[in-house]
Amino acid sequence: MTELLAVVAITFFAVISPGPDFAMVSRNSLLLSRRTGVLTALGIAAGVCVHVTYTLLGVGLLIQQSLWLFNLIKLAGAAYLIFLGIKMLRARPVTHEEIASQPTLSSLGALRTGFLTNVLNPKTTIFIVSLFMQVVRPDTPLGVQLGYGAFIALAHALWFSAVALFFSTASVRARLLAVRHWIDRVFGGLLVGFGMLLALTQQSR
C-alpha cells in the first residue's frame, strides 16, 4: 500500500508540472480544435507507454548508467522541441478567411506530435526510470508493475485530455483566437526555452 501511494503521489505531481507536453496540448487545443488537443494527449500517453516498456525490459537501467546514451536522448529531444518552437515563432497574423482555409492537423499528425513530444522528453525518462528503480521494489510482481505503468499512462491521458477540453472551450478560444499568432509565438518561445534547457543542462545522476 505504501508503494502504491508513493507511485500515485509522484505520478500526480509529475503529470501536472508544466513542461513541453502541457505546452503542446494547450496550443493544439486552443489554436486548432478540441479533437486535435485530445489526440495530442493520447499521443503523450502512448509515449509514456514506451518509457514504461523499456524500463520494465531493463533498458531503463542502461539509460540510467550510460551517460552518452542519455545525452543522445536528451539532445534528440532538445532538437525536436527547438524545431517545433522555431516553426511557431514564425507565425504571422492571419485573417478569419485564412484561418478557415488553413488545413487542420490530421488525426495521425496530432497523435504523432504528442507521441514525439513525450517520448523524446528526457524528463519523462528520468521520472519513469527513477520511479521504477527507486520506489517500486524489485520483488514487486510484474503484473503489479504493469498496472503501475498503465496507471501512469492513464493519468497522462486524463490530465492532458482535461487540459485540451479547457483550452478548447468556446469562451476561452473566442477571447484568444484574435491574437493567435502571438499565442503561437509564446508557445514557440516556451518550446525553444525547454529545448535549450535540455540541451544545456548537465546530467547529474
JSON list of C-alpha atoms in Angstrom, two decimals:
[
{"chain": "A", "resi": 1, "resn": "MET", "atom": "CA", "xyz": [0.00, 0.00, 0.00]},
{"chain": "A", "resi": 2, "resn": "THR", "atom": "CA", "xyz": [2.87, 2.39, 0.81]},
{"chain": "A", "resi": 3, "resn": "GLU", "atom": "CA", "xyz": [4.40, 1.68, -2.61]},
{"chain": "A", "resi": 4, "resn": "LEU", "atom": "CA", "xyz": [1.08, 2.26, -4.35]},
{"chain": "A", "resi": 5, "resn": "LEU", "atom": "CA", "xyz": [0.53, 5.58, -2.58]},
{"chain": "A", "resi": 6, "resn": "ALA", "atom": "CA", "xyz": [4.05, 6.68, -3.49]},
{"chain": "A", "resi": 7, "resn": "VAL", "atom": "CA", "xyz": [3.51, 5.83, -7.17]},
{"chain": "A", "resi": 8, "resn": "VAL", "atom": "CA", "xyz": [0.17, 7.68, -7.21]},
{"chain": "A", "resi": 9, "resn": "ALA", "atom": "CA", "xyz": [1.54, 10.78, -5.45]},
{"chain": "A", "resi": 10, "resn": "ILE", "atom": "CA", "xyz": [4.71, 11.04, -7.54]},
{"chain": "A", "resi": 11, "resn": "THR", "atom": "CA", "xyz": [2.76, 10.48, -10.75]},
{"chain": "A", "resi": 12, "resn": "PHE", "atom": "CA", "xyz": [0.25, 13.18, -9.82]},
{"chain": "A", "resi": 13, "resn": "PHE", "atom": "CA", "xyz": [2.89, 15.84, -9.26]},
{"chain": "A", "resi": 14, "resn": "ALA", "atom": "CA", "xyz": [4.90, 14.78, -12.31]},
{"chain": "A", "resi": 15, "resn": "VAL", "atom": "CA", "xyz": [1.86, 14.93, -14.62]},
{"chain": "A", "resi": 16, "resn": "ILE", "atom": "CA", "xyz": [0.61, 18.36, -13.57]},
{"chain": "A", "resi": 17, "resn": "SER", "atom": "CA", "xyz": [4.05, 20.02, -13.61]},
{"chain": "A", "resi": 18, "resn": "PRO", "atom": "CA", "xyz": [4.46, 22.41, -16.58]},
{"chain": "A", "resi": 19, "resn": "GLY", "atom": "CA", "xyz": [6.53, 21.22, -19.49]},
{"chain": "A", "resi": 20, "resn": "PRO", "atom": "CA", "xyz": [6.56, 20.54, -23.25]},
{"chain": "A", "resi": 21, "resn": "ASP", "atom": "CA", "xyz": [3.57, 18.18, -23.03]},
{"chain": "A", "resi": 22, "resn": "PHE", "atom": "CA", "xyz": [1.39, 20.87, -21.45]},
{"chain": "A", "resi": 23, "resn": "ALA", "atom": "CA", "xyz": [2.54, 23.50, -23.91]},
{"chain": "A", "resi": 24, "resn": "MET", "atom": "CA", "xyz": [1.81, 21.29, -26.93]},
{"chain": "A", "resi": 25, "resn": "VAL", "atom": "CA", "xyz": [-1.64, 20.13, -25.78]},
{"chain": "A", "resi": 26, "resn": "SER", "atom": "CA", "xyz": [-2.81, 23.60, -24.78]},
{"chain": "A", "resi": 27, "resn": "ARG", "atom": "CA", "xyz": [-1.52, 25.12, -28.02]},
{"chain": "A", "resi": 28, "resn": "ASN", "atom": "CA", "xyz": [-3.15, 22.49, -30.26]},
{"chain": "A", "resi": 29, "resn": "SER", "atom": "CA", "xyz": [-6.44, 22.70, -28.36]},
{"chain": "A", "resi": 30, "resn": "LEU", "atom": "CA", "xyz": [-6.58, 26.47, -28.41]},
{"chain": "A", "resi": 31, "resn": "LEU", "atom": "CA", "xyz": [-5.45, 27.14, -31.96]},
{"chain": "A", "resi": 32, "resn": "LEU", "atom": "CA", "xyz": [-6.66, 24.01, -33.77]},
{"chain": "A", "resi": 33, "resn": "SER", "atom": "CA", "xyz": [-9.52, 22.08, -32.17]},
{"chain": "A", "resi": 34, "resn": "ARG", "atom": "CA", "xyz": [-10.66, 20.09, -29.15]},
{"chain": "A", "resi": 35, "resn": "ARG", "atom": "CA", "xyz": [-10.27, 16.85, -31.09]},
{"chain": "A", "resi": 36, "resn": "THR", "atom": "CA", "xyz": [-6.69, 17.71, -32.03]},
{"chain": "A", "resi": 37, "resn": "GLY", "atom": "CA", "xyz": [-5.89, 18.51, -28.41]},
{"chain": "A", "resi": 38, "resn": "VAL", "atom": "CA", "xyz": [-7.34, 15.25, -27.11]},
{"chain": "A", "resi": 39, "resn": "LEU", "atom": "CA", "xyz": [-5.50, 13.25, -29.79]},
{"chain": "A", "resi": 40, "resn": "THR", "atom": "CA", "xyz": [-2.29, 15.03, -28.79]},
{"chain": "A", "resi": 41, "resn": "ALA", "atom": "CA", "xyz": [-2.98, 13.97, -25.20]},
{"chain": "A", "resi": 42, "resn": "LEU", "atom": "CA", "xyz": [-3.46, 10.35, -26.31]},
{"chain": "A", "resi": 43, "resn": "GLY", "atom": "CA", "xyz": [-0.17, 10.54, -28.21]},
{"chain": "A", "resi": 44, "resn": "ILE", "atom": "CA", "xyz": [1.51, 11.67, -25.00]},
{"chain": "A", "resi": 45, "resn": "ALA", "atom": "CA", "xyz": [0.04, 8.67, -23.17]},
{"chain": "A", "resi": 46, "resn": "ALA", "atom": "CA", "xyz": [1.39, 6.40, -25.92]},
{"chain": "A", "resi": 47, "resn": "GLY", "atom": "CA", "xyz": [4.83, 7.93, -25.40]},
{"chain": "A", "resi": 48, "resn": "VAL", "atom": "CA", "xyz": [4.57, 7.15, -21.68]},
{"chain": "A", "resi": 49, "resn": "CYS", "atom": "CA", "xyz": [3.87, 3.51, -22.58]},
{"chain": "A", "resi": 50, "resn": "VAL", "atom": "CA", "xyz": [7.17, 3.42, -24.48]},
{"chain": "A", "resi": 51, "resn": "HIS", "atom": "CA", "xyz": [9.06, 4.74, -21.44]},
{"chain": "A", "resi": 52, "resn": "VAL", "atom": "CA", "xyz": [7.37, 2.18, -19.18]},
{"chain": "A", "resi": 53, "resn": "THR", "atom": "CA", "xyz": [8.06, -0.67, -21.60]},
{"chain": "A", "resi": 54, "resn": "TYR", "atom": "CA", "xyz": [11.80, -0.12, -21.97]},
{"chain": "A", "resi": 55, "resn": "THR", "atom": "CA", "xyz": [12.11, 0.44, -18.23]},
{"chain": "A", "resi": 56, "resn": "LEU", "atom": "CA", "xyz": [10.44, -2.88, -17.41]},
{"chain": "A", "resi": 57, "resn": "LEU", "atom": "CA", "xyz": [12.61, -4.60, -20.03]},
{"chain": "A", "resi": 58, "resn": "GLY", "atom": "CA", "xyz": [15.74, -3.37, -18.26]},
{"chain": "A", "resi": 59, "resn": "VAL", "atom": "CA", "xyz": [16.77, -0.77, -20.82]},
{"chain": "A", "resi": 60, "resn": "GLY", "atom": "CA", "xyz": [15.97, 1.94, -18.29]},
{"chain": "A", "resi": 61, "resn": "LEU", "atom": "CA", "xyz": [18.88, 0.76, -16.15]},
{"chain": "A", "resi": 62, "resn": "LEU", "atom": "CA", "xyz": [21.18, 1.01, -19.17]},
{"chain": "A", "resi": 63, "resn": "ILE", "atom": "CA", "xyz": [19.99, 4.57, -19.86]},
{"chain": "A", "resi": 64, "resn": "GLN", "atom": "CA", "xyz": [20.45, 5.46, -16.21]},
{"chain": "A", "resi": 65, "resn": "GLN", "atom": "CA", "xyz": [24.03, 4.23, -16.17]},
{"chain": "A", "resi": 66, "resn": "SER", "atom": "CA", "xyz": [25.13, 5.28, -19.68]},
{"chain": "A", "resi": 67, "resn": "LEU", "atom": "CA", "xyz": [25.91, 8.98, -19.87]},
{"chain": "A", "resi": 68, "resn": "TRP", "atom": "CA", "xyz": [26.38, 9.03, -23.66]},
{"chain": "A", "resi": 69, "resn": "LEU", "atom": "CA", "xyz": [23.06, 7.25, -24.29]},
{"chain": "A", "resi": 70, "resn": "PHE", "atom": "CA", "xyz": [21.18, 9.60, -22.00]},
{"chain": "A", "resi": 71, "resn": "ASN", "atom": "CA", "xyz": [22.82, 12.63, -23.61]},
{"chain": "A", "resi": 72, "resn": "LEU", "atom": "CA", "xyz": [21.88, 11.30, -27.05]},
{"chain": "A", "resi": 73, "resn": "ILE", "atom": "CA", "xyz": [18.22, 11.06, -25.99]},
{"chain": "A", "resi": 74, "resn": "LYS", "atom": "CA", "xyz": [18.44, 14.48, -24.37]},
{"chain": "A", "resi": 75, "resn": "LEU", "atom": "CA", "xyz": [19.89, 16.17, -27.46]},
{"chain": "A", "resi": 76, "resn": "ALA", "atom": "CA", "xyz": [17.35, 14.49, -29.77]},
{"chain": "A", "resi": 77, "resn": "GLY", "atom": "CA", "xyz": [14.53, 15.75, -27.57]},
{"chain": "A", "resi": 78, "resn": "ALA", "atom": "CA", "xyz": [16.02, 19.23, -27.39]},
{"chain": "A", "resi": 79, "resn": "ALA", "atom": "CA", "xyz": [16.41, 19.40, -31.16]},
{"chain": "A", "resi": 80, "resn": "TYR", "atom": "CA", "xyz": [12.79, 18.35, -31.70]},
{"chain": "A", "resi": 81, "resn": "LEU", "atom": "CA", "xyz": [11.43, 20.94, -29.25]},
{"chain": "A", "resi": 82, "resn": "ILE", "atom": "CA", "xyz": [13.57, 23.72, -30.75]},
{"chain": "A", "resi": 83, "resn": "PHE", "atom": "CA", "xyz": [12.43, 22.74, -34.26]},
{"chain": "A", "resi": 84, "resn": "LEU", "atom": "CA", "xyz": [8.76, 22.93, -33.26]},
{"chain": "A", "resi": 85, "resn": "GLY", "atom": "CA", "xyz": [9.32, 26.15, -31.34]},
{"chain": "A", "resi": 86, "resn": "ILE", "atom": "CA", "xyz": [11.00, 27.91, -34.26]},
{"chain": "A", "resi": 87, "resn": "LYS", "atom": "CA", "xyz": [8.09, 26.96, -36.53]},
{"chain": "A", "resi": 88, "resn": "MET", "atom": "CA", "xyz": [5.68, 28.55, -34.05]},
{"chain": "A", "resi": 89, "resn": "LEU", "atom": "CA", "xyz": [7.83, 31.64, -33.57]},
{"chain": "A", "resi": 90, "resn": "ARG", "atom": "CA", "xyz": [7.50, 32.31, -37.29]},
{"chain": "A", "resi": 91, "resn": "ALA", "atom": "CA", "xyz": [3.70, 32.55, -37.03]},
{"chain": "A", "resi": 92, "resn": "ARG", "atom": "CA", "xyz": [2.22, 35.66, -38.61]},
{"chain": "A", "resi": 93, "resn": "PRO", "atom": "CA", "xyz": [-1.15, 37.39, -38.25]},
{"chain": "A", "resi": 94, "resn": "VAL", "atom": "CA", "xyz": [-3.87, 35.85, -40.41]},
{"chain": "A", "resi": 95, "resn": "THR", "atom": "CA", "xyz": [-7.43, 36.83, -41.27]},
{"chain": "A", "resi": 96, "resn": "HIS", "atom": "CA", "xyz": [-10.52, 34.79, -40.37]},
{"chain": "A", "resi": 97, "resn": "GLU", "atom": "CA", "xyz": [-10.73, 33.70, -44.01]},
{"chain": "A", "resi": 98, "resn": "GLU", "atom": "CA", "xyz": [-7.13, 32.44, -43.94]},
{"chain": "A", "resi": 99, "resn": "ILE", "atom": "CA", "xyz": [-7.78, 30.59, -40.69]},
{"chain": "A", "resi": 100, "resn": "ALA", "atom": "CA", "xyz": [-10.80, 28.84, -42.19]},
{"chain": "A", "resi": 101, "resn": "SER", "atom": "CA", "xyz": [-8.84, 27.84, -45.30]},
{"chain": "A", "resi": 102, "resn": "GLN", "atom": "CA", "xyz": [-5.79, 26.50, -43.47]},
{"chain": "A", "resi": 103, "resn": "PRO", "atom": "CA", "xyz": [-5.51, 22.69, -43.40]},
{"chain": "A", "resi": 104, "resn": "THR", "atom": "CA", "xyz": [-6.03, 21.18, -39.97]},
{"chain": "A", "resi": 105, "resn": "LEU", "atom": "CA", "xyz": [-3.63, 18.74, -38.37]},
{"chain": "A", "resi": 106, "resn": "SER", "atom": "CA", "xyz": [-4.64, 15.18, -39.22]},
{"chain": "A", "resi": 107, "resn": "SER", "atom": "CA", "xyz": [-5.54, 12.67, -36.52]},
{"chain": "A", "resi": 108, "resn": "LEU", "atom": "CA", "xyz": [-2.29, 10.82, -37.14]},
{"chain": "A", "resi": 109, "resn": "GLY", "atom": "CA", "xyz": [-0.39, 14.10, -37.11]},
{"chain": "A", "resi": 110, "resn": "ALA", "atom": "CA", "xyz": [-1.86, 15.08, -33.74]},
{"chain": "A", "resi": 111, "resn": "LEU", "atom": "CA", "xyz": [-1.08, 11.65, -32.27]},
{"chain": "A", "resi": 112, "resn": "ARG", "atom": "CA", "xyz": [2.45, 11.80, -33.68]},
{"chain": "A", "resi": 113, "resn": "THR", "atom": "CA", "xyz": [3.06, 15.28, -32.28]},
{"chain": "A", "resi": 114, "resn": "GLY", "atom": "CA", "xyz": [2.01, 14.24, -28.78]},
{"chain": "A", "resi": 115, "resn": "PHE", "atom": "CA", "xyz": [3.92, 10.97, -29.01]},
{"chain": "A", "resi": 116, "resn": "LEU", "atom": "CA", "xyz": [7.21, 12.53, -30.14]},
{"chain": "A", "resi": 117, "resn": "THR", "atom": "CA", "xyz": [6.93, 15.41, -27.67]},
{"chain": "A", "resi": 118, "resn": "ASN", "atom": "CA", "xyz": [6.71, 12.92, -24.81]},
{"chain": "A", "resi": 119, "resn": "VAL", "atom": "CA", "xyz": [8.89, 10.05, -25.99]},
{"chain": "A", "resi": 120, "resn": "LEU", "atom": "CA", "xyz": [11.80, 12.42, -26.73]},
{"chain": "A", "resi": 121, "resn": "ASN", "atom": "CA", "xyz": [11.44, 14.22, -23.40]},
{"chain": "A", "resi": 122, "resn": "PRO", "atom": "CA", "xyz": [14.29, 13.07, -21.13]},
{"chain": "A", "resi": 123, "resn": "LYS", "atom": "CA", "xyz": [12.45, 14.43, -18.09]},
{"chain": "A", "resi": 124, "resn": "THR", "atom": "CA", "xyz": [9.84, 11.72, -18.62]},
{"chain": "A", "resi": 125, "resn": "THR", "atom": "CA", "xyz": [12.67, 9.22, -18.98]},
{"chain": "A", "resi": 126, "resn": "ILE", "atom": "CA", "xyz": [14.13, 10.31, -15.63]},
{"chain": "A", "resi": 127, "resn": "PHE", "atom": "CA", "xyz": [10.70, 10.28, -13.95]},
{"chain": "A", "resi": 128, "resn": "ILE", "atom": "CA", "xyz": [9.70, 6.78, -15.01]},
{"chain": "A", "resi": 129, "resn": "VAL", "atom": "CA", "xyz": [13.14, 5.16, -14.71]},
{"chain": "A", "resi": 130, "resn": "SER", "atom": "CA", "xyz": [13.65, 6.67, -11.25]},
{"chain": "A", "resi": 131, "resn": "LEU", "atom": "CA", "xyz": [10.16, 5.67, -10.15]},
{"chain": "A", "resi": 132, "resn": "PHE", "atom": "CA", "xyz": [10.63, 2.03, -11.10]},
{"chain": "A", "resi": 133, "resn": "MET", "atom": "CA", "xyz": [14.23, 1.82, -9.94]},
{"chain": "A", "resi": 134, "resn": "GLN", "atom": "CA", "xyz": [13.91, 3.64, -6.61]},
{"chain": "A", "resi": 135, "resn": "VAL", "atom": "CA", "xyz": [10.26, 3.45, -5.49]},
{"chain": "A", "resi": 136, "resn": "VAL", "atom": "CA", "xyz": [8.99, 0.15, -6.87]},
{"chain": "A", "resi": 137, "resn": "ARG", "atom": "CA", "xyz": [10.56, -2.80, -5.07]},
{"chain": "A", "resi": 138, "resn": "PRO", "atom": "CA", "xyz": [12.46, -5.41, -7.12]},
{"chain": "A", "resi": 139, "resn": "ASP", "atom": "CA", "xyz": [10.22, -8.17, -5.74]},
{"chain": "A", "resi": 140, "resn": "THR", "atom": "CA", "xyz": [7.02, -6.40, -6.82]},
{"chain": "A", "resi": 141, "resn": "PRO", "atom": "CA", "xyz": [5.18, -8.81, -9.18]},
{"chain": "A", "resi": 142, "resn": "LEU", "atom": "CA", "xyz": [5.43, -7.99, -12.87]},
{"chain": "A", "resi": 143, "resn": "GLY", "atom": "CA", "xyz": [1.64, -7.78, -13.12]},
{"chain": "A", "resi": 144, "resn": "VAL", "atom": "CA", "xyz": [1.59, -5.08, -10.44]},
{"chain": "A", "resi": 145, "resn": "GLN", "atom": "CA", "xyz": [4.38, -3.18, -12.20]},
{"chain": "A", "resi": 146, "resn": "LEU", "atom": "CA", "xyz": [2.42, -3.34, -15.44]},
{"chain": "A", "resi": 147, "resn": "GLY", "atom": "CA", "xyz": [-0.55, -1.98, -13.51]},
{"chain": "A", "resi": 148, "resn": "TYR", "atom": "CA", "xyz": [1.58, 0.93, -12.32]},
{"chain": "A", "resi": 149, "resn": "GLY", "atom": "CA", "xyz": [2.63, 1.59, -15.90]},
{"chain": "A", "resi": 150, "resn": "ALA", "atom": "CA", "xyz": [-0.98, 1.53, -17.09]},
{"chain": "A", "resi": 151, "resn": "PHE", "atom": "CA", "xyz": [-1.94, 3.93, -14.30]},
{"chain": "A", "resi": 152, "resn": "ILE", "atom": "CA", "xyz": [0.83, 6.37, -15.25]},
{"chain": "A", "resi": 153, "resn": "ALA", "atom": "CA", "xyz": [-0.22, 6.33, -18.92]},
{"chain": "A", "resi": 154, "resn": "LEU", "atom": "CA", "xyz": [-3.89, 6.73, -17.98]},
{"chain": "A", "resi": 155, "resn": "ALA", "atom": "CA", "xyz": [-3.07, 9.63, -15.66]},
{"chain": "A", "resi": 156, "resn": "HIS", "atom": "CA", "xyz": [-1.31, 11.41, -18.53]},
{"chain": "A", "resi": 157, "resn": "ALA", "atom": "CA", "xyz": [-4.20, 10.73, -20.90]},
{"chain": "A", "resi": 158, "resn": "LEU", "atom": "CA", "xyz": [-6.83, 12.01, -18.45]},
{"chain": "A", "resi": 159, "resn": "TRP", "atom": "CA", "xyz": [-4.93, 15.09, -17.29]},
{"chain": "A", "resi": 160, "resn": "PHE", "atom": "CA", "xyz": [-3.96, 16.30, -20.73]},
{"chain": "A", "resi": 161, "resn": "SER", "atom": "CA", "xyz": [-7.41, 15.50, -22.13]},
{"chain": "A", "resi": 162, "resn": "ALA", "atom": "CA", "xyz": [-8.79, 17.75, -19.39]},
{"chain": "A", "resi": 163, "resn": "VAL", "atom": "CA", "xyz": [-6.28, 20.43, -20.42]},
{"chain": "A", "resi": 164, "resn": "ALA", "atom": "CA", "xyz": [-7.46, 20.03, -24.03]},
{"chain": "A", "resi": 165, "resn": "LEU", "atom": "CA", "xyz": [-11.11, 20.36, -23.00]},
{"chain": "A", "resi": 166, "resn": "PHE", "atom": "CA", "xyz": [-10.39, 23.55, -21.06]},
{"chain": "A", "resi": 167, "resn": "PHE", "atom": "CA", "xyz": [-8.37, 25.30, -23.75]},
{"chain": "A", "resi": 168, "resn": "SER", "atom": "CA", "xyz": [-10.84, 24.34, -26.47]},
{"chain": "A", "resi": 169, "resn": "THR", "atom": "CA", "xyz": [-13.83, 25.76, -24.57]},
{"chain": "A", "resi": 170, "resn": "ALA", "atom": "CA", "xyz": [-15.70, 28.21, -26.77]},
{"chain": "A", "resi": 171, "resn": "SER", "atom": "CA", "xyz": [-15.38, 31.14, -24.35]},
{"chain": "A", "resi": 172, "resn": "VAL", "atom": "CA", "xyz": [-11.64, 30.67, -23.94]},
{"chain": "A", "resi": 173, "resn": "ARG", "atom": "CA", "xyz": [-10.99, 30.28, -27.67]},
{"chain": "A", "resi": 174, "resn": "ALA", "atom": "CA", "xyz": [-13.18, 33.26, -28.56]},
{"chain": "A", "resi": 175, "resn": "ARG", "atom": "CA", "xyz": [-11.13, 35.57, -26.36]},
{"chain": "A", "resi": 176, "resn": "LEU", "atom": "CA", "xyz": [-7.74, 34.37, -27.52]},
{"chain": "A", "resi": 177, "resn": "LEU", "atom": "CA", "xyz": [-8.03, 33.44, -31.20]},
{"chain": "A", "resi": 178, "resn": "ALA", "atom": "CA", "xyz": [-7.84, 37.10, -32.21]},
{"chain": "A", "resi": 179, "resn": "VAL", "atom": "CA", "xyz": [-4.21, 37.08, -31.09]},
{"chain": "A", "resi": 180, "resn": "ARG", "atom": "CA", "xyz": [-3.46, 33.52, -32.20]},
{"chain": "A", "resi": 181, "resn": "HIS", "atom": "CA", "xyz": [-0.16, 34.46, -33.82]},
{"chain": "A", "resi": 182, "resn": "TRP", "atom": "CA", "xyz": [1.08, 35.85, -30.50]},
{"chain": "A", "resi": 183, "resn": "ILE", "atom": "CA", "xyz": [-0.12, 32.70, -28.73]},
{"chain": "A", "resi": 184, "resn": "ASP", "atom": "CA", "xyz": [1.79, 30.62, -31.26]},
{"chain": "A", "resi": 185, "resn": "ARG", "atom": "CA", "xyz": [4.88, 32.73, -30.65]},
{"chain": "A", "resi": 186, "resn": "VAL", "atom": "CA", "xyz": [4.55, 32.43, -26.87]},
{"chain": "A", "resi": 187, "resn": "PHE", "atom": "CA", "xyz": [4.24, 28.65, -27.03]},
{"chain": "A", "resi": 188, "resn": "GLY", "atom": "CA", "xyz": [7.04, 28.57, -29.59]},
{"chain": "A", "resi": 189, "resn": "GLY", "atom": "CA", "xyz": [9.26, 30.53, -27.25]},
{"chain": "A", "resi": 190, "resn": "LEU", "atom": "CA", "xyz": [8.42, 28.15, -24.41]},
{"chain": "A", "resi": 191, "resn": "LEU", "atom": "CA", "xyz": [9.32, 25.11, -26.51]},
{"chain": "A", "resi": 192, "resn": "VAL", "atom": "CA", "xyz": [12.60, 26.70, -27.64]},
{"chain": "A", "resi": 193, "resn": "GLY", "atom": "CA", "xyz": [13.31, 27.52, -24.00]},
{"chain": "A", "resi": 194, "resn": "PHE", "atom": "CA", "xyz": [12.57, 23.96, -22.88]},
{"chain": "A", "resi": 195, "resn": "GLY", "atom": "CA", "xyz": [14.79, 22.66, -25.67]},
{"chain": "A", "resi": 196, "resn": "MET", "atom": "CA", "xyz": [17.67, 24.96, -24.76]},
{"chain": "A", "resi": 197, "resn": "LEU", "atom": "CA", "xyz": [17.41, 24.00, -21.10]},
{"chain": "A", "resi": 198, "resn": "LEU", "atom": "CA", "xyz": [17.50, 20.32, -22.02]},
{"chain": "A", "resi": 199, "resn": "ALA", "atom": "CA", "xyz": [20.50, 20.80, -24.28]},
{"chain": "A", "resi": 200, "resn": "LEU", "atom": "CA", "xyz": [22.49, 22.88, -21.78]},
{"chain": "A", "resi": 201, "resn": "THR", "atom": "CA", "xyz": [21.60, 21.13, -18.51]},
{"chain": "A", "resi": 202, "resn": "GLN", "atom": "CA", "xyz": [24.34, 18.86, -17.26]},
{"chain": "A", "resi": 203, "resn": "GLN", "atom": "CA", "xyz": [23.27, 15.36, -16.35]},
{"chain": "A", "resi": 204, "resn": "SER", "atom": "CA", "xyz": [23.80, 14.61, -12.65]},
{"chain": "A", "resi": 205, "resn": "ARG", "atom": "CA", "xyz": [22.64, 11.13, -11.79]}
]
